Short mmCIF file of N, CA and C in Angstrom, two decimals:
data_model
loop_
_atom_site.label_atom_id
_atom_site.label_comp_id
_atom_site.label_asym_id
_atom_site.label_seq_id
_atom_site.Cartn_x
_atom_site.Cartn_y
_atom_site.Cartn_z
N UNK A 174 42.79 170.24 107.34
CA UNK A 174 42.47 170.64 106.00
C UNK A 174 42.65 169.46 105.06
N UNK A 175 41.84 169.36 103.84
CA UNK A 175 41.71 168.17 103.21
C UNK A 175 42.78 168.79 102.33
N UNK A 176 43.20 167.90 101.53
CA UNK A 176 44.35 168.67 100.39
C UNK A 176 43.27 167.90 99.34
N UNK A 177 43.57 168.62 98.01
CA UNK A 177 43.13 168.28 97.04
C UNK A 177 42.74 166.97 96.07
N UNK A 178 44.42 166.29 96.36
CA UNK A 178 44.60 165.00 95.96
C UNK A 178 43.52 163.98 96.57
N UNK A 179 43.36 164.13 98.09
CA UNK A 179 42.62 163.43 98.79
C UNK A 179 41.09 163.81 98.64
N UNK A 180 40.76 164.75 98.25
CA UNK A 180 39.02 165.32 97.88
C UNK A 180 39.06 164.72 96.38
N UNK A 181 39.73 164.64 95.68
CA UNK A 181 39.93 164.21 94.26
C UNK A 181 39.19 162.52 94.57
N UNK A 182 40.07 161.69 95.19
CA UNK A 182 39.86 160.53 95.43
C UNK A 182 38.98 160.22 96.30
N UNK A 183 38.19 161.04 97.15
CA UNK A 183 37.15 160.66 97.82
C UNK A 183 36.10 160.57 96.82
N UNK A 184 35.97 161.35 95.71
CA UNK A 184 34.66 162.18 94.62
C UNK A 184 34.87 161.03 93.54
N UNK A 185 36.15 160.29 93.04
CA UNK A 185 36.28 159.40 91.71
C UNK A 185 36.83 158.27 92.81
N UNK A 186 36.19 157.57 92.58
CA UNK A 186 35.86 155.90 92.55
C UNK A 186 36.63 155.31 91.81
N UNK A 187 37.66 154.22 91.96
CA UNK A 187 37.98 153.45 90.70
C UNK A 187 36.90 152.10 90.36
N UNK A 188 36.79 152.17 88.87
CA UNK A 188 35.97 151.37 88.78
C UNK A 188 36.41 149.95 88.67
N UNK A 189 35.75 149.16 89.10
CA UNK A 189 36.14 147.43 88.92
C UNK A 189 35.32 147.00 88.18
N UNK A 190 36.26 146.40 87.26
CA UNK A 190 35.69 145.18 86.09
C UNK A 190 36.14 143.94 86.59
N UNK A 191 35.40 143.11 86.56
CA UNK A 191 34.58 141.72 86.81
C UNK A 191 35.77 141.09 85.98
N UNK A 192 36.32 139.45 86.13
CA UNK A 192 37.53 138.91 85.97
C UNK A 192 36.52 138.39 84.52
N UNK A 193 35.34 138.27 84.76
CA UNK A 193 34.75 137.44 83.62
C UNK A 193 34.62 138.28 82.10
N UNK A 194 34.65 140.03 82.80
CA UNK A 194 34.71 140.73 81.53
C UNK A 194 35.80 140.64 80.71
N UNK A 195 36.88 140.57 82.15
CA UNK A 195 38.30 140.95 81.10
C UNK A 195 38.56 139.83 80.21
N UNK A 196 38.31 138.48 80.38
CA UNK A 196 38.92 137.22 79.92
C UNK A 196 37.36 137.27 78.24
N UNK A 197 36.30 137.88 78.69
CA UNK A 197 35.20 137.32 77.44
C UNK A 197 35.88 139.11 76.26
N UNK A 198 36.48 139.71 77.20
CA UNK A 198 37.16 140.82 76.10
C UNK A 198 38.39 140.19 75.45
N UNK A 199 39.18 139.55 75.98
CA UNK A 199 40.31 138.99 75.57
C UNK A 199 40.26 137.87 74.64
N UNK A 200 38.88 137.27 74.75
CA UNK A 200 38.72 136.07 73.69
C UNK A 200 37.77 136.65 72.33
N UNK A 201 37.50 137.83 72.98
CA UNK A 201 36.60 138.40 71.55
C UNK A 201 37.66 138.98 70.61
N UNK A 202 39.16 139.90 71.40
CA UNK A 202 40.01 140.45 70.44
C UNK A 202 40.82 139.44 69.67
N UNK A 203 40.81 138.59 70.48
CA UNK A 203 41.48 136.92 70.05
C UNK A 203 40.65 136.54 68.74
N UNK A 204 39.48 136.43 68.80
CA UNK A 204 39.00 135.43 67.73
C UNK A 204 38.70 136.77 66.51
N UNK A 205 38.35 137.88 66.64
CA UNK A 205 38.59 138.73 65.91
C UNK A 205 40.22 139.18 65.03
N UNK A 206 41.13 138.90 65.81
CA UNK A 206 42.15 138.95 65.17
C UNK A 206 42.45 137.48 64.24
N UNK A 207 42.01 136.52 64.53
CA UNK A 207 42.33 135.20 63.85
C UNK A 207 41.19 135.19 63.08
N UNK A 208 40.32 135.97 62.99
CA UNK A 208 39.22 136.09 61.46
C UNK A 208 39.99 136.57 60.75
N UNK A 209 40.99 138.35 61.17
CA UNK A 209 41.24 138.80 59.97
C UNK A 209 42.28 138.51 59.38
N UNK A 210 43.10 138.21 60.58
CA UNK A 210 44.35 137.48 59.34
C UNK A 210 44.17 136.13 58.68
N UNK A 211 43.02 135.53 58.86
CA UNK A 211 42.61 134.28 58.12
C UNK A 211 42.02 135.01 57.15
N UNK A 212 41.24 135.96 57.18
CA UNK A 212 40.37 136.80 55.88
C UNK A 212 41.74 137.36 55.08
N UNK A 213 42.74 137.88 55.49
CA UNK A 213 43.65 138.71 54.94
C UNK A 213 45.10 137.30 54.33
N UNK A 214 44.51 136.68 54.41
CA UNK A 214 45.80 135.64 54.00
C UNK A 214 45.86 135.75 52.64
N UNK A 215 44.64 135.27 52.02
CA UNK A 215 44.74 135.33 50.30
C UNK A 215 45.69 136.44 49.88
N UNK A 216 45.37 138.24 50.64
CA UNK A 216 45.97 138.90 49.80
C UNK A 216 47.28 138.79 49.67
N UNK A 217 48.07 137.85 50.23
CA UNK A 217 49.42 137.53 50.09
C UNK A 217 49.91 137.00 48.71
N UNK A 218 49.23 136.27 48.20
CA UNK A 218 49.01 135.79 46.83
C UNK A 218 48.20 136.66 45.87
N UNK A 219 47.91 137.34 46.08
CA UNK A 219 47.04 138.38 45.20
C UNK A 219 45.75 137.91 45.00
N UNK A 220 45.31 138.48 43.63
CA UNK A 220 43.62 138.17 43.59
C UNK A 220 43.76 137.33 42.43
N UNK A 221 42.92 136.00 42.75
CA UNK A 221 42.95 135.09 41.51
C UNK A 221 41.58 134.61 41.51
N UNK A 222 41.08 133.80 40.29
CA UNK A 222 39.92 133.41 40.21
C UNK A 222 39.79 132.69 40.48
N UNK A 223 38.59 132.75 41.80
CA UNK A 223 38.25 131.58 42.78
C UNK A 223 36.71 131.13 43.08
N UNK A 224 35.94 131.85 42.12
CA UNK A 224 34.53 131.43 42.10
C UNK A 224 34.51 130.18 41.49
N UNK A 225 34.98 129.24 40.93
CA UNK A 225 35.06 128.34 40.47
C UNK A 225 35.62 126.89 41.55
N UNK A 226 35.75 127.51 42.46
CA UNK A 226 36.30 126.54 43.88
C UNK A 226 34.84 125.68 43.69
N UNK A 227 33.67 125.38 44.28
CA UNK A 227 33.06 124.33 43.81
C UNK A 227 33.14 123.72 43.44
N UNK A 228 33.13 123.97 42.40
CA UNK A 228 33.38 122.95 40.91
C UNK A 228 34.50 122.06 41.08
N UNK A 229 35.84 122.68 41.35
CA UNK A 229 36.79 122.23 41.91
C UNK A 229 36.83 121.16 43.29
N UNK A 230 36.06 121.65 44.16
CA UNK A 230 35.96 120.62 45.47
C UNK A 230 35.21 119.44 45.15
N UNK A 231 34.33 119.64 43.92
CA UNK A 231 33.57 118.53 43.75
C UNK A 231 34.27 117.53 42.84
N UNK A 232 35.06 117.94 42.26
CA UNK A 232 36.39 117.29 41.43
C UNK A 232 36.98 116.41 42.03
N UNK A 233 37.33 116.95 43.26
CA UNK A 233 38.37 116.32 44.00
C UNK A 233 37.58 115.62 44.96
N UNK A 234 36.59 115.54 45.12
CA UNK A 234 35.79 114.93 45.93
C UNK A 234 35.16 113.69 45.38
N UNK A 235 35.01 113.60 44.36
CA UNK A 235 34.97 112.54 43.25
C UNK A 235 35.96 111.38 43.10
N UNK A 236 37.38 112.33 42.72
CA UNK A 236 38.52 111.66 42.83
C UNK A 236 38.80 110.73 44.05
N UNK A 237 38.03 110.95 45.46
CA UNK A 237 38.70 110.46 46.35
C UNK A 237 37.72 109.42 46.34
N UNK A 238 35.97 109.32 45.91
CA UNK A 238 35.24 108.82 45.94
C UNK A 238 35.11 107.56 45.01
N UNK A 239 36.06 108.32 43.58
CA UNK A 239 36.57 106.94 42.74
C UNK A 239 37.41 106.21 43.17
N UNK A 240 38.46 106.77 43.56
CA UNK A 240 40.00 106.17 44.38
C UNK A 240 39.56 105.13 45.09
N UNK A 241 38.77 105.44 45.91
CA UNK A 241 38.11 104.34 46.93
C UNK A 241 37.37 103.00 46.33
N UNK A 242 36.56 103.15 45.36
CA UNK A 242 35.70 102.30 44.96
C UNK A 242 36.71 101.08 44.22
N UNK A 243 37.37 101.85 43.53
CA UNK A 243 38.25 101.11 43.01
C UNK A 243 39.37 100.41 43.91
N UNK A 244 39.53 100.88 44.77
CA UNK A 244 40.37 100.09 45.52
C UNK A 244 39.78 98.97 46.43
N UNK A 245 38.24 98.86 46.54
CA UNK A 245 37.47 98.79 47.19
C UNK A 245 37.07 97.30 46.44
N UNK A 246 36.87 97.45 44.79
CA UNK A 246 36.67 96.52 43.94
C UNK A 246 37.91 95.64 44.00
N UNK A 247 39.13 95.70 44.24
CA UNK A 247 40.47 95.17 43.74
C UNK A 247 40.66 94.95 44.78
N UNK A 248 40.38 94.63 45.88
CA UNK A 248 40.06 93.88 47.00
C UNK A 248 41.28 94.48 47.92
N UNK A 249 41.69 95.93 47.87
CA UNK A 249 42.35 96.83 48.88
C UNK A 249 41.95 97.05 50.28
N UNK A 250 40.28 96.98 50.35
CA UNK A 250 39.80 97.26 51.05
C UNK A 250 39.38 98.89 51.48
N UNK A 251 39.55 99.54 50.29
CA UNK A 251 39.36 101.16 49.90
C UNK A 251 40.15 101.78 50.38
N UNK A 252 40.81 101.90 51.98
CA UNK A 252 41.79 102.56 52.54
C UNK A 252 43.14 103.29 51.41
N UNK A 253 43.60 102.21 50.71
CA UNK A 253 45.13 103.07 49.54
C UNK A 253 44.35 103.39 48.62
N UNK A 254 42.91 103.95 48.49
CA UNK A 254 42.28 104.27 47.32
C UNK A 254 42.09 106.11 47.98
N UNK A 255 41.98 105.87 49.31
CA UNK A 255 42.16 107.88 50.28
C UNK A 255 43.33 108.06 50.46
N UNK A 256 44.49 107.46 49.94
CA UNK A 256 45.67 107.54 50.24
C UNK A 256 46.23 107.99 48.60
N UNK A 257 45.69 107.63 47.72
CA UNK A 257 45.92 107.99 46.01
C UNK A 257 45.60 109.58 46.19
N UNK A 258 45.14 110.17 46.93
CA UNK A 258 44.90 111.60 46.72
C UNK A 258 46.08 112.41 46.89
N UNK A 259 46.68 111.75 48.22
CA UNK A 259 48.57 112.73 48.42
C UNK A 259 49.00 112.17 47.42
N UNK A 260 48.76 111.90 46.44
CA UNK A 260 49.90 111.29 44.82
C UNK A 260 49.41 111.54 44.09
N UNK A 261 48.33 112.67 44.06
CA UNK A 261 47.44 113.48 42.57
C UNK A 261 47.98 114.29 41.88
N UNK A 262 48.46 114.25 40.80
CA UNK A 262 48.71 115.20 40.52
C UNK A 262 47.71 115.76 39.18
N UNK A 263 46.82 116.74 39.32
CA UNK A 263 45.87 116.96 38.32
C UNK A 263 46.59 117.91 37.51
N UNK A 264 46.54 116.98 36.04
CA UNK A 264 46.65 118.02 34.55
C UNK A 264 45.98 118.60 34.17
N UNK A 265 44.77 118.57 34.77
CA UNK A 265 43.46 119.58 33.98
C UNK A 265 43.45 120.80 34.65
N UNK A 266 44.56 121.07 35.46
CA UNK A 266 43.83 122.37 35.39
C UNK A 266 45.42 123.66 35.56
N UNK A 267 46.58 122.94 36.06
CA UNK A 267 47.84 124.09 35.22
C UNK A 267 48.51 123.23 34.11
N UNK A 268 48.27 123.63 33.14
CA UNK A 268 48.89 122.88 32.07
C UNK A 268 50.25 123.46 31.80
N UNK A 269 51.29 123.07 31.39
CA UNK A 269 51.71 121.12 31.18
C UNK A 269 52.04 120.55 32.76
N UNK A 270 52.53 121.18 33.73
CA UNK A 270 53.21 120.95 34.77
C UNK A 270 52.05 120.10 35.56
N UNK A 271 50.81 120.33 35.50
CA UNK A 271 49.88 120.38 36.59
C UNK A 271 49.93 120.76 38.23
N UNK A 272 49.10 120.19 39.10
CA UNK A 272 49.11 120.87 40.30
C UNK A 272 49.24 119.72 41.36
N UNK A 273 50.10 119.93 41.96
CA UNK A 273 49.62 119.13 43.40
C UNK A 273 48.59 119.60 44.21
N UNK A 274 47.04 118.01 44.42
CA UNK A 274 46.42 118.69 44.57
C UNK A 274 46.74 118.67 46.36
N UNK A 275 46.89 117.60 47.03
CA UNK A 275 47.48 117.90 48.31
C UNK A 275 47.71 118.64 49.20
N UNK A 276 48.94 119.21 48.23
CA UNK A 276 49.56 120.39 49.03
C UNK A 276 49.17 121.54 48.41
N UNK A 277 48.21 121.65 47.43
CA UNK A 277 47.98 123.22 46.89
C UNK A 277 45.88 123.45 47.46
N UNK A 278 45.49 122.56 48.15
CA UNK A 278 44.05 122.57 48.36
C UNK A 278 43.61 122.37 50.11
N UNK A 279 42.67 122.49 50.01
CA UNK A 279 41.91 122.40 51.77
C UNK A 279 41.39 120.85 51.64
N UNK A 280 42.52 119.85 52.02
CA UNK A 280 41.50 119.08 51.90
C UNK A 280 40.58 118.40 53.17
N UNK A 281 40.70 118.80 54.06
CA UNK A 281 39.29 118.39 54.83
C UNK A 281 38.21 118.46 54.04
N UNK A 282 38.03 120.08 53.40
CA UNK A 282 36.64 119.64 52.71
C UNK A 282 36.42 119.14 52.05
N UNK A 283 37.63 118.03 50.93
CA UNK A 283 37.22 117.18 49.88
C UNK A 283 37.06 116.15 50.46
N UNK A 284 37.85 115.57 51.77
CA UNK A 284 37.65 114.36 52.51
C UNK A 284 36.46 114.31 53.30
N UNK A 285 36.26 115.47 53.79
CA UNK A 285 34.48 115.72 54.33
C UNK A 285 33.38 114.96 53.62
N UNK A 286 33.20 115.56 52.17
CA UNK A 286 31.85 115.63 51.41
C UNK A 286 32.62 113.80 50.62
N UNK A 287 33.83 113.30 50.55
CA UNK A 287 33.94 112.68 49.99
C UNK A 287 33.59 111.15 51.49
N UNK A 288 34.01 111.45 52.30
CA UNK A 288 34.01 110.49 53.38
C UNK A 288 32.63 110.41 53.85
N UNK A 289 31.54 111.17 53.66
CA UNK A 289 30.55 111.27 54.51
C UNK A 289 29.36 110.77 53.44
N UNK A 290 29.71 111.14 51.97
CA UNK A 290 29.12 110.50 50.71
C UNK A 290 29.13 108.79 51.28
N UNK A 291 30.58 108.31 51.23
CA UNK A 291 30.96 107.04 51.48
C UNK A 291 30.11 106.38 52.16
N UNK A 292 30.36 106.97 53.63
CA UNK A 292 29.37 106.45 54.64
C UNK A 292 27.89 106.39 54.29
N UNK A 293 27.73 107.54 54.51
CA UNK A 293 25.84 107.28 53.81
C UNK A 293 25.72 106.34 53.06
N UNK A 294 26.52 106.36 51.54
CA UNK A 294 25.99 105.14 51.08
C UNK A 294 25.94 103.59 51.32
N UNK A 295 27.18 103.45 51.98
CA UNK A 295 27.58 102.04 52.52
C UNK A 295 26.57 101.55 53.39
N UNK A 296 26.46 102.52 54.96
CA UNK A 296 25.97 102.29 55.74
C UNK A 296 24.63 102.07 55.81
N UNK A 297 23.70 103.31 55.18
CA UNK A 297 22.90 103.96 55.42
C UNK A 297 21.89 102.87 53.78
N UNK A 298 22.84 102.80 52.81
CA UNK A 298 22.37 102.69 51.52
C UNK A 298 21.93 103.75 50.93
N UNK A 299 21.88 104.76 50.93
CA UNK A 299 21.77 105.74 50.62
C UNK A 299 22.31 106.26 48.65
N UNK A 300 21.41 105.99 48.07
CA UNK A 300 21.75 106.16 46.95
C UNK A 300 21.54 107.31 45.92
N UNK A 301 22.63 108.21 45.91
CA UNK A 301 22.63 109.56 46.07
C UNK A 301 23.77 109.49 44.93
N UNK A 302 24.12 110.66 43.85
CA UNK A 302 25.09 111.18 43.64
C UNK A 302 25.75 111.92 44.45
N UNK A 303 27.11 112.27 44.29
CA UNK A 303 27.97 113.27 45.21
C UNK A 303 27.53 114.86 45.34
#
């Protein structure tokens, strides 16, 4: 006589998932969780006005683009002119104290659009505003 347990398990199959599913599931919950707590970081600081970031990156992207030239003219060789940016401290925009911009900004992307301006023009000649 068959007992039950054993007719149970003849009729359901366990199913097998593929080693490639489990690891492309594990990197999807992965990069999904590091969107949202990268999306959810601001609200730690609350809501402030940040449509104006542009304007701002292009500020500072300037700054690093003058820094340079000038150091560049004064025969530094531009290098301590990308190095004047960790020693910014901008008054224009928290008054009286101002801001460090350094440590209060993303700056890859000011060194991005400001380093890649550089190049083009040097290299390339490329005569472009920022």
């Amino acid at each position: 006589m068959v007992s039950p347990l054993n007719l149970v398990r003849k009729l359901v199959k366990r199913p097998t998932v593929p080693r490639r599913g489990i690891i492309i599931a594990l990197v999807l919950v992965c990069v999904f969780s590091v969107a949202i707590i990268i999306r959810a970081f601001p609200a730690k600081y609350g809501f402030f006005l940040n449509e104006f970031d542009p304007y701002y990156d292009y500020k500072a992207a300037n700054f690093i683009v003058t820094s340079f030239d000038n150091s560049w003219k004064s025969g530094g060789g531009g290098f301590p002119g990308l190095l004047n940016y960790f020693s910014w401290t901008d008054t224009t925009t928290w008054f009286p104290e101002g801001r460090q911009v350094a440590q209060t900004s993303q700056d890859g992307l000011h060194f991005a659009g400001a380093l890649l301006y550089i190049f083009f023009r040097n290299v390339f000649g490329l005569q472009t505003t920022l």
